[in-house]
XYZ file of C-alpha atoms in Angstrom:
150
model
C 0.000 0.000 0.000
C 0.882 3.411 -0.650
C 1.653 5.992 1.994
C -1.003 8.307 0.640
C -3.591 5.532 0.917
C -2.753 5.053 4.594
C -3.310 8.765 5.239
C -6.711 8.572 3.604
C -7.676 5.430 5.489
C -6.502 6.989 8.760
C -8.478 10.182 8.033
C -11.624 8.184 7.232
C -11.180 6.020 10.379
C -10.764 9.154 12.547
C -13.830 10.701 10.915
C -15.923 7.576 11.612
C -14.604 7.396 15.172
C -15.533 11.067 15.680
C -19.027 10.423 14.372
C -19.379 7.448 16.757
C -18.097 9.388 19.764
C -20.381 12.326 18.882
C -23.410 10.022 18.566
C -22.585 8.428 21.930
C -22.261 11.835 23.658
C -25.499 13.041 22.027
C -27.318 9.929 23.238
C -26.038 10.321 26.811
C -26.839 14.042 26.961
C -30.170 13.627 25.171
C -31.348 11.036 27.727
C -30.976 13.669 30.460
C -32.851 16.225 28.335
C -35.644 13.731 27.632
C -35.994 13.050 31.368
C -36.173 16.793 32.069
C -38.767 17.185 29.349
C -40.905 14.439 30.918
C -40.662 16.167 34.303
C -41.680 19.480 32.725
C -44.615 17.797 31.016
C -45.794 16.230 34.299
C -45.403 19.603 36.030
C -47.518 21.298 33.356
C -50.184 18.586 33.694
C -50.340 18.961 37.481
C -50.545 22.765 37.178
C -53.418 22.390 34.733
C -55.161 19.960 37.085
C -54.625 22.327 40.021
C -56.100 25.234 38.051
C -59.117 23.094 37.153
C -59.629 22.185 40.811
C -59.355 25.861 41.821
C -61.896 26.861 39.194
C -64.264 24.109 40.309
C -63.868 25.194 43.936
C -64.575 28.842 43.048
C -67.669 27.788 41.104
C -68.798 25.627 44.025
C -68.542 28.447 46.562
C -70.220 30.921 44.218
C -73.136 28.526 43.794
C -73.329 27.916 47.557
C -73.447 31.681 48.174
C -76.211 32.078 45.568
C -78.208 29.225 47.081
C -77.797 30.612 50.606
C -79.011 34.054 49.527
C -81.900 32.406 47.688
C -82.865 30.480 50.837
C -82.680 33.663 52.878
C -84.824 35.548 50.365
C -87.382 32.723 50.248
C -87.488 32.586 54.056
C -88.178 36.324 54.182
C -90.896 35.955 51.519
C -92.462 33.081 53.482
C -92.462 35.155 56.662
C -94.096 38.084 54.852
C -96.702 35.759 53.333
C -97.510 34.328 56.768
C -97.892 37.799 58.238
C -100.184 38.990 55.442
C -102.205 35.787 55.622
C -102.521 36.112 59.384
C -103.705 39.702 58.993
C -106.440 38.609 56.598
C -107.484 35.285 58.065
C -106.710 35.151 61.811
C -109.107 36.661 64.336
C -106.943 35.945 67.384
C -105.239 39.177 68.465
C -102.555 37.368 70.497
C -101.381 35.448 67.445
C -101.333 38.610 65.330
C -99.297 40.449 67.953
C -96.885 37.565 68.197
C -96.399 37.467 64.411
C -95.974 41.226 64.144
C -93.869 41.352 67.319
C -91.424 38.793 65.927
C -91.009 40.930 62.825
C -90.510 44.133 64.829
C -88.055 42.488 67.207
C -85.925 41.246 64.353
C -85.759 44.757 62.891
C -85.211 46.581 66.226
C -82.540 44.326 67.679
C -79.219 46.162 67.909
C -76.002 44.492 66.995
C -73.940 43.456 70.029
C -71.353 45.958 71.131
C -67.751 45.211 70.312
C -65.519 44.943 73.401
C -63.333 48.008 73.866
C -59.944 48.440 75.442
C -60.562 51.993 76.632
C -62.880 53.724 79.085
C -65.390 56.466 78.427
C -64.628 59.820 79.967
C -62.006 60.413 82.636
C -62.423 57.257 84.715
C -63.622 53.726 84.480
C -62.272 50.271 85.060
C -60.358 50.353 81.807
C -58.611 53.640 82.511
C -54.869 53.586 83.122
C -55.155 55.259 86.525
C -58.035 53.119 87.804
C -57.353 51.929 91.348
C -54.050 53.822 91.587
C -53.820 56.328 94.435
C -52.309 59.606 93.437
C -49.499 61.048 95.528
C -50.151 64.349 97.170
C -48.069 67.296 96.101
C -46.174 69.484 98.607
C -48.908 72.155 98.574
C -51.619 69.634 99.297
C -49.587 68.168 102.154
C -49.029 71.616 103.723
C -52.689 72.588 103.532
C -53.884 69.321 105.009
C -54.178 69.336 108.813
C -51.246 67.625 110.527
C -51.472 65.760 113.771
C -49.633 67.379 116.688
C -46.035 66.331 117.276
C -44.848 65.423 120.747
């Protein structure tokens, strides 16, 4: 064989070896990328599922609020219907007073007072100086009668 043929064969062998080493490195690095891509895909799926659950929960609570307000409105309508029916049909004055009294009480009842951490005015049990005796000044001590000294 010729020396020039050996150079060509060596160049081709190095080229093929480079292609093989490159394919091996690509395969090893690509496996890690494929695993990362699968993790990203699972993360996207779980985020989508979480958003769907949140939306369903929001819809659920909105419907519950609507149903509760509907029940409250229907209860008020039923109470009004009973009162008007009692006015027209019932002759017993005690029952009428009780029906009208229940309505008036529900409207006149004040909301409970919120506890406070301060006292009204100058004194009170919540005042800072409540139960503390004040010291007398020098003028007050001089003007107060003193017992005789022996």
